[in-house]
Coordinates of C-alpha atoms and ligand atoms in Angstrom, one line a residue:
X15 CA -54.7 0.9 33.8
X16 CA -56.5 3.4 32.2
X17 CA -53.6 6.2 33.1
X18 CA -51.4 4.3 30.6
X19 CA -53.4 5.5 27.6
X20 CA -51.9 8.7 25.8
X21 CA -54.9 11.3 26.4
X22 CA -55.5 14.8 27.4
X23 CA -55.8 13.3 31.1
X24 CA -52.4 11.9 30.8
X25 CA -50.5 14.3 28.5
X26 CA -48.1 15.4 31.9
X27 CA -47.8 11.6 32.7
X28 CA -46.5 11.2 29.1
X29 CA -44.0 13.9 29.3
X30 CA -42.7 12.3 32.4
X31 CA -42.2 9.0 31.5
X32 CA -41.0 9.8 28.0
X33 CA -38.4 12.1 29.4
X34 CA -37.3 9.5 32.2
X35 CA -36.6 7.0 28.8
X36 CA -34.9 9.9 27.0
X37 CA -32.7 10.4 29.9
X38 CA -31.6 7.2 30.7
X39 CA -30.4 7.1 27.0
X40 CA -28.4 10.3 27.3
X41 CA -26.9 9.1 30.5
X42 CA -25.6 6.0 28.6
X43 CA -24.3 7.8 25.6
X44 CA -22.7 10.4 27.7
X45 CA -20.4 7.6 29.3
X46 CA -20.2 5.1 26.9
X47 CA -16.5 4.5 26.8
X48 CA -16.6 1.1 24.4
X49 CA -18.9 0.8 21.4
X50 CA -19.6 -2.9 23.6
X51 CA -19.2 -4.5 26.9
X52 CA -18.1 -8.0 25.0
X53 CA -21.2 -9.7 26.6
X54 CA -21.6 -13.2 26.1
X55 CA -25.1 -14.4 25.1
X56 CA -24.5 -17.3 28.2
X57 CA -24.0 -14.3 30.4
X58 CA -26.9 -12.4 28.9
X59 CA -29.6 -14.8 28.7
X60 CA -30.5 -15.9 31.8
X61 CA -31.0 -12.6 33.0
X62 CA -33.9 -11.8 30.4
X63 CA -35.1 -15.4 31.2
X64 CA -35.6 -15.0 34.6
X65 CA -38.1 -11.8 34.1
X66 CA -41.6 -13.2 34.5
X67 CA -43.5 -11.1 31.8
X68 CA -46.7 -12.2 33.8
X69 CA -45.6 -9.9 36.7
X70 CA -45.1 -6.2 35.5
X71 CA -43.5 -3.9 37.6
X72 CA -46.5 -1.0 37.5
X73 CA -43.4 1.5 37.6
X74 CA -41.7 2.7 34.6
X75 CA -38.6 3.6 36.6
X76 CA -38.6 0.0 37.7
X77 CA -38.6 -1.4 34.2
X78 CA -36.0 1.6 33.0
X79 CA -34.0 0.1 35.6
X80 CA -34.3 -3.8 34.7
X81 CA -33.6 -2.2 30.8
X82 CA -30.2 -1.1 32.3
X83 CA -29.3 -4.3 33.2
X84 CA -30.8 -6.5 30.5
X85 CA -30.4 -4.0 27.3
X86 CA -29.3 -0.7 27.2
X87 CA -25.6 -1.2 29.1
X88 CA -24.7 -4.6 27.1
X89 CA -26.1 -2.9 23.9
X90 CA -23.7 -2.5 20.7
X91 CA -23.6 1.4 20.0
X92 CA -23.4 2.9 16.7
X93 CA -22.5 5.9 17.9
X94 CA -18.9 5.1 18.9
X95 CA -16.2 5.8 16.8
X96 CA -15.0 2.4 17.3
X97 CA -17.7 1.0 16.1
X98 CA -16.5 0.1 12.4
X99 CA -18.6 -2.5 11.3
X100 CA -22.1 -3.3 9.6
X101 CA -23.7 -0.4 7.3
X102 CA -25.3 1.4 10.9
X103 CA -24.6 4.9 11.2
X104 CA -25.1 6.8 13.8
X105 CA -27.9 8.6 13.9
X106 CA -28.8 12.9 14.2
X107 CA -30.9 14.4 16.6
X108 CA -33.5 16.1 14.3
X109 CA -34.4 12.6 13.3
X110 CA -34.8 11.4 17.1
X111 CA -37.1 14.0 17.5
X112 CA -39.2 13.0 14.6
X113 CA -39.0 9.4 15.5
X114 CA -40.4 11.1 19.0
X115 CA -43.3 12.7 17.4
X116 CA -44.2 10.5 14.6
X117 CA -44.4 7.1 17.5
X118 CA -47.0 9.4 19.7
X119 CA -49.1 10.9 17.3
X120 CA -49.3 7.4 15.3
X121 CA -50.2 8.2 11.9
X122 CA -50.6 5.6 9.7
X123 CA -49.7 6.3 6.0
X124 CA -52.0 3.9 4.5
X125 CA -54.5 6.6 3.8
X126 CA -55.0 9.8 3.9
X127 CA -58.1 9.4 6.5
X128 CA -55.5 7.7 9.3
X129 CA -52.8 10.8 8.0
X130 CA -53.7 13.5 6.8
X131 CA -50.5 16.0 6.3
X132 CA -48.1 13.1 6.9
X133 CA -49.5 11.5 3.5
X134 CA -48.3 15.3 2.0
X135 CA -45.4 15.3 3.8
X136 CA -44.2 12.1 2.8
X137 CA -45.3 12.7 -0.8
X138 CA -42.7 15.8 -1.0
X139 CA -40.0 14.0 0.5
X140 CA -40.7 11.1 -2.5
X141 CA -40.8 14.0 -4.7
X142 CA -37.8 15.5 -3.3
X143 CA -35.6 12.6 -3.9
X144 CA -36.7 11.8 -7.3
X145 CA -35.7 15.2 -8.4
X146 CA -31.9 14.4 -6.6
X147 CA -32.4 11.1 -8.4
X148 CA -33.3 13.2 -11.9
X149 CA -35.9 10.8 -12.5
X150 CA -37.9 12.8 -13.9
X151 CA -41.4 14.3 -14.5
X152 CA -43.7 11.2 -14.2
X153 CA -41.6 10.0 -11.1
X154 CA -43.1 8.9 -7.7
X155 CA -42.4 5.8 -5.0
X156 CA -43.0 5.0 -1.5
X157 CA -41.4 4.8 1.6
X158 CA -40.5 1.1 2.6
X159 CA -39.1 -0.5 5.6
X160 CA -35.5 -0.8 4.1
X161 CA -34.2 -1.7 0.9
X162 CA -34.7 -5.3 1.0
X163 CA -38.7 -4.2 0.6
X164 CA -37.6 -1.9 -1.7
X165 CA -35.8 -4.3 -4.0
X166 CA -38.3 -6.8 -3.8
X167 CA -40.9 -3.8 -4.4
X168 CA -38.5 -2.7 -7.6
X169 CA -38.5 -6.1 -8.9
X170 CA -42.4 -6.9 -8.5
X171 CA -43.0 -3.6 -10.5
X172 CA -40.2 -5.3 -12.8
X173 CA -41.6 -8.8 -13.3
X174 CA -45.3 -7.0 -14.1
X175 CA -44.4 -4.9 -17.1
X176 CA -42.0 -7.9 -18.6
X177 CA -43.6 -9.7 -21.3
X178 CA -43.2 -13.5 -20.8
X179 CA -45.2 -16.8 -21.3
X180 CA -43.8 -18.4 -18.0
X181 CA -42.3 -17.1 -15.0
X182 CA -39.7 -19.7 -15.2
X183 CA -38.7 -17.3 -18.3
X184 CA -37.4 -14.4 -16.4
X185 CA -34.0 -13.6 -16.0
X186 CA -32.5 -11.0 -13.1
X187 CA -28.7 -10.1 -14.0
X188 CA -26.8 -8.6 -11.0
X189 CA -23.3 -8.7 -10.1
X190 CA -21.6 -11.4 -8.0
X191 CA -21.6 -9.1 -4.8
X192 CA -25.1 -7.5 -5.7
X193 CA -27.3 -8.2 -2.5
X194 CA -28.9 -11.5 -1.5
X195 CA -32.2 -9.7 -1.5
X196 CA -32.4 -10.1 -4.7
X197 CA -32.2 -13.5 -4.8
X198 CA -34.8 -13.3 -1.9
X199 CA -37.5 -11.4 -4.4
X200 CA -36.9 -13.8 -7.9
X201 CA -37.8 -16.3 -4.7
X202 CA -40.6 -14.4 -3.6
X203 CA -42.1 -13.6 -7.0
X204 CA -42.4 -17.5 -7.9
X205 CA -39.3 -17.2 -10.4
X206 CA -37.5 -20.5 -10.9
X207 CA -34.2 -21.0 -9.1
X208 CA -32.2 -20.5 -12.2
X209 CA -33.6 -16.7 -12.5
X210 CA -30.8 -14.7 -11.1
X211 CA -27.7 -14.4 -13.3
X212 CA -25.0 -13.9 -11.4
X213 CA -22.5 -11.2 -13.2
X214 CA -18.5 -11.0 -12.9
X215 CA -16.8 -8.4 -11.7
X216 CA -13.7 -6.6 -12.5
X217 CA -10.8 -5.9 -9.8
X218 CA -12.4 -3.2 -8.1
X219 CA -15.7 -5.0 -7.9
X220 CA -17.6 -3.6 -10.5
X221 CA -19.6 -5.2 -12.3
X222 CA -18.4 -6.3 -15.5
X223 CA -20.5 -5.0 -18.6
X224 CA -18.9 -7.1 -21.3
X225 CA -20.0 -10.1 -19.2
X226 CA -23.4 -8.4 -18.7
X227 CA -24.0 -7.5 -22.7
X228 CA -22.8 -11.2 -23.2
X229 CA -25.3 -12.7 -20.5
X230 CA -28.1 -10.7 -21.9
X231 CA -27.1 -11.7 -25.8
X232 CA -27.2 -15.1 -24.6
X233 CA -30.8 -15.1 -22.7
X234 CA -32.5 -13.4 -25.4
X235 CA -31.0 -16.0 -27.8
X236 CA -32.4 -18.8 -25.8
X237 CA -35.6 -17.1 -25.7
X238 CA -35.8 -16.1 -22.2
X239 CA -36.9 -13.1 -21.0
X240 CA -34.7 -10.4 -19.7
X241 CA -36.5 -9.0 -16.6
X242 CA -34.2 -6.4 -15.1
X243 CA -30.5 -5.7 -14.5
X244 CA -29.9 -4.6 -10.8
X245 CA -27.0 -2.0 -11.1
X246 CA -25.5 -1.8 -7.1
X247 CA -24.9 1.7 -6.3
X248 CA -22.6 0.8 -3.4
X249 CA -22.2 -2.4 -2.6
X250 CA -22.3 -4.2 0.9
X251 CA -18.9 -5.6 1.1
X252 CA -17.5 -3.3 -1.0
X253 CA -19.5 0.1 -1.4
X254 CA -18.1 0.0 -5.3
X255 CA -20.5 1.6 -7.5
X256 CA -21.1 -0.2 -10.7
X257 CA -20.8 1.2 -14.4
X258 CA -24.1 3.1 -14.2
X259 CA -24.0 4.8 -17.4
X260 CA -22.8 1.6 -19.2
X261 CA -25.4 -0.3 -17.9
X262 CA -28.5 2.5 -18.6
X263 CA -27.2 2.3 -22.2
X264 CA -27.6 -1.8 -22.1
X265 CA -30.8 -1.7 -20.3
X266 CA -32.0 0.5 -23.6
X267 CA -30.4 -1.9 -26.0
X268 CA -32.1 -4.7 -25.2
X269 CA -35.3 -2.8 -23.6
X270 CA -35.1 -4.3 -20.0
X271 CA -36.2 -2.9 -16.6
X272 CA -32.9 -1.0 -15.3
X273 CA -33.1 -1.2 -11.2
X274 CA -30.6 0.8 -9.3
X275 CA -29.7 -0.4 -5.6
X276 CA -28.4 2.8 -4.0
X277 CA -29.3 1.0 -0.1
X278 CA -25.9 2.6 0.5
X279 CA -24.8 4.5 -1.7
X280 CA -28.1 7.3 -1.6
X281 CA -25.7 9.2 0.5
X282 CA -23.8 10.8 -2.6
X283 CA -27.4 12.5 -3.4
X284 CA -26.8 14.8 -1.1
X285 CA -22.7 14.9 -1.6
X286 CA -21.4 18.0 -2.0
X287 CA -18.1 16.9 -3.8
X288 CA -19.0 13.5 -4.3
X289 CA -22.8 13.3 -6.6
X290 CA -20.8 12.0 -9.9
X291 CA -20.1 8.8 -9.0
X292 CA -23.9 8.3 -9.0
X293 CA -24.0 10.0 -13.2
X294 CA -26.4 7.2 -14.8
X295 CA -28.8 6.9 -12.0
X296 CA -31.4 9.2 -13.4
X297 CA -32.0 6.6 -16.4
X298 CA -32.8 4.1 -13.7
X299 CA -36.9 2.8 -14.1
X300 CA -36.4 2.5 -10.1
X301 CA -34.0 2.6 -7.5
X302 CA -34.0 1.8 -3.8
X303 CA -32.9 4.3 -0.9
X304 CA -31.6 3.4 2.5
X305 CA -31.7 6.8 4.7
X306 CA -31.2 4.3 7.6
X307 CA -27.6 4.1 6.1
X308 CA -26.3 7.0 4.7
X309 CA -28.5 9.7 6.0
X310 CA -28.1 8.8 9.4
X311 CA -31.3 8.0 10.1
X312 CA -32.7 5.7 12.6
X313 CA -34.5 2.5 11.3
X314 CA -36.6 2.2 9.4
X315 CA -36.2 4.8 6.6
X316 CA -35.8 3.8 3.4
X317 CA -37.4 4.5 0.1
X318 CA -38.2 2.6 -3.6
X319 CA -38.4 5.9 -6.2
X320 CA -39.7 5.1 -10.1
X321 CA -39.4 6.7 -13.3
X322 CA -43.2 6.2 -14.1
X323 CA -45.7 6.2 -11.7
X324 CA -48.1 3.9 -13.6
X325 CA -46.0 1.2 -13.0
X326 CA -46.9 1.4 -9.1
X327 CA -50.4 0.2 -9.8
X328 CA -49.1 -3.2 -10.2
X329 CA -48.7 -2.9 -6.0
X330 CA -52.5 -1.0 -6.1
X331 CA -55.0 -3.3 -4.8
X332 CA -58.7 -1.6 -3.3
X333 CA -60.9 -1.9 -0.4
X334 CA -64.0 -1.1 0.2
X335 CA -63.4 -0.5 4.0
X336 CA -60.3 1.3 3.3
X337 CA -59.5 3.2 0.0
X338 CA -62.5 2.4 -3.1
X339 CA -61.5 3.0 -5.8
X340 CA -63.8 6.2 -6.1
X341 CA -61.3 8.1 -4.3
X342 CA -58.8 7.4 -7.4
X343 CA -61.7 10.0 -8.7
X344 CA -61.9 12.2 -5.7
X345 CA -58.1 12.9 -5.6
X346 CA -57.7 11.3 -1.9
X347 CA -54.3 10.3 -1.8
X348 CA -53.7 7.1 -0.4
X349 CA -50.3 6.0 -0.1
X350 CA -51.5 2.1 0.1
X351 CA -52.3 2.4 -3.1
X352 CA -48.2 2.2 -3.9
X353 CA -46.9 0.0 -1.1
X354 CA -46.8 -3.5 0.1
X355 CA -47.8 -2.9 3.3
X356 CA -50.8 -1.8 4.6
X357 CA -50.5 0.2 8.3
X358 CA -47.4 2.0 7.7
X359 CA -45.0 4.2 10.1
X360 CA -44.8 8.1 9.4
X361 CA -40.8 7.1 8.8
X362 CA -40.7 9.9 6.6
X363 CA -40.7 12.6 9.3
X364 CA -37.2 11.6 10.4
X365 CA -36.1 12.7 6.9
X366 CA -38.5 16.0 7.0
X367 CA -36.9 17.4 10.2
X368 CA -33.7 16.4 9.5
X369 CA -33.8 18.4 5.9
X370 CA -35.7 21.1 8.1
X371 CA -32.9 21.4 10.8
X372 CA -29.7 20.4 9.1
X373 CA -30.6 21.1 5.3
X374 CA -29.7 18.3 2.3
X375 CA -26.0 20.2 2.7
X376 CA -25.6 18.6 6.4
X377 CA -26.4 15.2 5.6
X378 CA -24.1 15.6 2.2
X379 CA -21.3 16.9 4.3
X380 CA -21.4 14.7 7.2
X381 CA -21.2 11.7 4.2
X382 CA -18.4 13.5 2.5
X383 CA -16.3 13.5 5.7
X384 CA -16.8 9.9 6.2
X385 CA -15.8 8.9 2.2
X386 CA -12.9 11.1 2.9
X387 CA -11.8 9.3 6.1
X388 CA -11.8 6.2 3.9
X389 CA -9.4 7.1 2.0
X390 CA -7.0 8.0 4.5
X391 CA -7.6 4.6 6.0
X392 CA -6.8 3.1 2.7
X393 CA -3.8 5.0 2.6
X394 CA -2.9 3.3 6.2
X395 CA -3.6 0.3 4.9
X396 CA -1.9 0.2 1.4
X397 CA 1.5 1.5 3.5
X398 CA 1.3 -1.0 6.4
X399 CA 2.7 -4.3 5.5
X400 CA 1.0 -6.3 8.0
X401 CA -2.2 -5.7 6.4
X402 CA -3.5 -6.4 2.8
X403 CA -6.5 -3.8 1.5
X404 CA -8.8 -5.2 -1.3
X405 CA -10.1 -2.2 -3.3
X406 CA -9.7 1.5 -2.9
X407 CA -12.9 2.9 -1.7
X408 CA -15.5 4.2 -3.7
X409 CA -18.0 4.8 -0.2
X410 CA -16.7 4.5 2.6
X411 CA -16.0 0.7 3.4
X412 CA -12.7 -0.9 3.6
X413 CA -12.2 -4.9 3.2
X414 CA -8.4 -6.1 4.6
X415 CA -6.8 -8.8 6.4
X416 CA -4.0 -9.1 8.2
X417 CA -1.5 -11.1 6.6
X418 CA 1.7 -12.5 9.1
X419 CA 5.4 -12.2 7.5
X420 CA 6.3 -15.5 8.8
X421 CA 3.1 -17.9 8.3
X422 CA 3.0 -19.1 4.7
X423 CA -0.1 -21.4 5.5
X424 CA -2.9 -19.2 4.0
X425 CA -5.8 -21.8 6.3
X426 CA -3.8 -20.0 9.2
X427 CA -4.1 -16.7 8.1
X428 CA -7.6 -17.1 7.7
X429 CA -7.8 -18.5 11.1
X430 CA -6.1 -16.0 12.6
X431 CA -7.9 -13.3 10.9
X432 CA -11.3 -14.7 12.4
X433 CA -9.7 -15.1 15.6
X434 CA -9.2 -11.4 15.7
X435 CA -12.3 -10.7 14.9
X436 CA -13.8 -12.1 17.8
X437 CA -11.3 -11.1 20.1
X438 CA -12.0 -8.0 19.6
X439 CA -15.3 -8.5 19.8
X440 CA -15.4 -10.2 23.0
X441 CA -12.8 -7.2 24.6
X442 CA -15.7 -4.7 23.6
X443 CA -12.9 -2.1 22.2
X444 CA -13.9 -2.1 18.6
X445 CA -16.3 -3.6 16.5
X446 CA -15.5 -4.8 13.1
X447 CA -17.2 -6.8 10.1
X448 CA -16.1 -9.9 8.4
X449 CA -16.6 -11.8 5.1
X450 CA -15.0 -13.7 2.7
X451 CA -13.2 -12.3 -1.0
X452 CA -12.0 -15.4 -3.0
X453 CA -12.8 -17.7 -0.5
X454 CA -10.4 -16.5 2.2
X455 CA -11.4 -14.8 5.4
X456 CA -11.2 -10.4 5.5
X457 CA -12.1 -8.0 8.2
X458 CA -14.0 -4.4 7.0
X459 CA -14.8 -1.4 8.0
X460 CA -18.2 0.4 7.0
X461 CA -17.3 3.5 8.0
X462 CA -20.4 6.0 8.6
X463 CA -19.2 7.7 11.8
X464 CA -17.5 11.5 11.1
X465 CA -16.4 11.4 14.4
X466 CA -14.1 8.4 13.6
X467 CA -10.6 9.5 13.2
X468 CA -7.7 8.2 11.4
X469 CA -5.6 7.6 14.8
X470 CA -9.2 5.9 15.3
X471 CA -8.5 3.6 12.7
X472 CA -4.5 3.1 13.4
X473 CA -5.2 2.2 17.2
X474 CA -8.2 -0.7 15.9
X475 CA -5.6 -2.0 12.9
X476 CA -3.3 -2.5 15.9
X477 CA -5.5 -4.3 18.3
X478 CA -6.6 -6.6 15.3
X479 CA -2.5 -7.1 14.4
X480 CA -2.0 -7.8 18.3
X481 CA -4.6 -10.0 18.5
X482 CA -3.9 -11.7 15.1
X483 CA -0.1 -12.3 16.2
X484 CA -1.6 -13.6 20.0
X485 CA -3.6 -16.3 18.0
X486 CA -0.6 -17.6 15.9
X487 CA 2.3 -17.4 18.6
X488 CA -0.4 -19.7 20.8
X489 CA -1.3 -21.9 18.0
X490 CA 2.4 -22.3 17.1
X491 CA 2.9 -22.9 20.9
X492 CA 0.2 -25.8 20.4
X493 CA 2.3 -27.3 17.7
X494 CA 5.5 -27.4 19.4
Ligands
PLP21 C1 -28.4 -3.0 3.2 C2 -28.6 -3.3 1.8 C3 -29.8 -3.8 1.4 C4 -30.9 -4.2 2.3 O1 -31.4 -3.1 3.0 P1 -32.2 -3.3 4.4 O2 -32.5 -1.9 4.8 O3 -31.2 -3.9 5.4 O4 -33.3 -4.2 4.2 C5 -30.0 -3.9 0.0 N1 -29.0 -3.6 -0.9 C6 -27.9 -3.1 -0.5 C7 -26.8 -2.8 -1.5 C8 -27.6 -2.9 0.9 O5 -26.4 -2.5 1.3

């Protein structure tokens, strides 16, 4: 068993059996034809329940091969250009490779005794986004598993430098179609159920800063606490960006805790045409970064940045057996000493050799092309009168439905707007998102692949019309 251990004994072994994983990969990307087979779980999950995982196979070709059948062929695959649906993107080589070195070597960026140069290295990337950010001179952060960590990391810092008696006090304002993890952290950090404010928005799902300045008027006049506004920098249904600038200028009015979630939208700090729409994020006190969507990362990458690095020590607790405080003193940086977690992934080398290989410029562009390719599908949308488009894109997500000539019954529509959904699903050809705007049923598209093309786009809004017209000539079929 011993030959299973990573080791200067082994080191060929390793090569071998990595590269045997690695290739079956390629294999499947090579010929994937369908961004999913339509598998049901009934047809899946028998065959991973019949695997005994008391009898290994001693042979990682063997297992490669049961992975085949149980995993990799049946998997959804973000790499597709007709996969259109949740905020995955597909992911760039540099990063693999990263992901490669940083699982073998094992670092862990808790401190700088388990890390060494991949506590420096992460550091400069923190540094490096700040600077995007413009957050200025006393900025820092930490790498997090994704933004909801980040957000409830953001609002922690938050809820520690707000002055109030009770925690039943504190008040979170954040737009209607802000993220639920934000209702997840005022949960987590013991405020009362009451504690998120939930803003309007305006027709192009931005939050509203009338109803914001009227919200926090009201809170501090029935003397509760204002703890933070959480400004969405691309939203998850939506990808609209809210009044940044607006909201900075609020934020200083009534002295409160300005947190920007930029989990999608982070990709515009590397835009080359697009950066503006982000104008107002550098007055942020924090904001949270999802590479994992918009830098084409793999997961987990993700970031919280803050203006003022004095507010992480609200996260710094010491050890004796780990990082004393002594080595405050000594100048031993120890990344735990800003994060919530304790043994932590190198992550951050996925973002180093990208920026090494591609440059800031190559993520930018790649993010660029796929804003652009929203608007054309907009375009296709707003000219096809089967289909109804909810907001012109400010990212690159597009919320529609298909809306039938005949059927005046909008419970129908909605039905047959589902239907398609999973139709479409189940035939494997495209994968799309759902959810719901003023109660009635849409489709989306996150779009994060460049290679998806507008005729991309055409040929899925037809298979969703055909099946969307299948489902009401069988249900009016029923009825007759
Ligand atoms: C995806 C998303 C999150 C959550 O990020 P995870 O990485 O999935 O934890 C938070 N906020 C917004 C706006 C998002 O789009």
């Amino acid at each position: 068993m011993r030959s299973h251990l990573l080791n200067d004994a082994t080191a060929e072994q390793y090569r071998r059996s990595v590269t045997e994983g690695v290739e079956r990969v390629a294999a499947t990307v090579a010929t994937t034809d369908r961004p999913f087979t339509g598998v049901t779980v009934d047809a899946l999950s028998p065959r991973i329940d019949e695997i005994d995982l008391d009898r290994p196979l001693h042979d990682t070709a063997a297992v490669l091969d049961e992975l085949a059948d149980v995993y990799l062929r049946d998997a959804v695959y973000f790499h597709h250009p007709r996969y259109l649906a949740h905020l995955n993107c597909p992911v760039v080589i540099p990063a693999l490779v990263g992901e490669a070195v940083l699982s073998a070597v094992n670092s862990s960026l808790d401190t700088w005794d388990q890390s060494a140069g991949g506590t420096l290295i992460e550091r400069k990337l923190i540094d490096w986004t700040t600077a995007r950010i413009g957050l200025g001179p006393a900025a820092d952060g930490v790498f997090t598993s994704g933004g909801t960590q980040s957000n409830l990391q953001a609002l922690l810092l938050a809820r520690e430098e707000a002055k109030a008696e009770s925690l039943a006090d504190l008040r979170i304002f954040a737009s209607e179609v802000s993220h639920f993890s934000v209702k997840k952290s005022a949960k987590l950090l013991g405020l009362g159920p009451e504690a998120v404010v939930p803003i309007p928005v305006d027709h192009d799902k931005r939050l509203q800063t009338v109803a914001l300045a009227r919200e926090l008027e009201r809170c501090v006049g029935e003397g509760l606490v204002p703890m933070a506004v959480v400004a969405t920098g691309g939203t998850t249904d939506f990808g609209s960006i809210d009044p940044l600038p607006e909201i900075a200028g609020l934020c200083e009015q009534y002295g409160v805790w300005m947190h920007v979630d930029a989990a999608y939208g982070c990709g515009l700090l590397a835009s080359l045409k697009y950066r503006d729409r982000l104008t107002g994020i550098e007055r942020a006190d924090s904001v949270t970064v999802d590479y994992h969507k918009s830098f084409f990362q793999p997961v987990s990458s993700s970031a919280v940045l803050v203006r003022d690095v004095a507010t992480l020590r609200h996260a710094t607790y010491h050890a004796e057996y780990l990082n004393p405080r002594r080595m405050v003193q000594e100048r031993i940086p120890n990344q735990v000493d800003k994060s919530l977690q304790t043994t932590r992934r190198f992550d951050a080398l996925k973002l180093w050799m990208t920026l090494r290989v591609m440059g800031a410029d190559g993520i930018g562009q790649l993010f660029d092309e796929v804003c652009d390719l929203a608007v054309e599908g907009w375009k296709l949308l707003a000219a096809d009168p089967r289909f109804d488009v909810v907001v012109e894109p400010s990212l690159s997500t597009l919320v529609f439905r298909y809306v039938p000539a005949a059927v005046t019954d909008p419970a129908e529509t909605d039905r047959a707007n589902l239907y398609a959904r999973k139709a479409l699903f189940a035939s494997g050809d495209a994968v799309v998102a759902g959810t719901k705007v003023a109660g009635h049923h849409y489709l989306k598209f996150t779009l994060l692949n460049p290679e998806t093309t507008t005729a991309d786009i055409a040929a899925v809004l037809d298979l969703i019309a055909g099946h969307a017209e299948q489902y009401l000539g069988d249900s009016l079929d029923r009825a007759s």
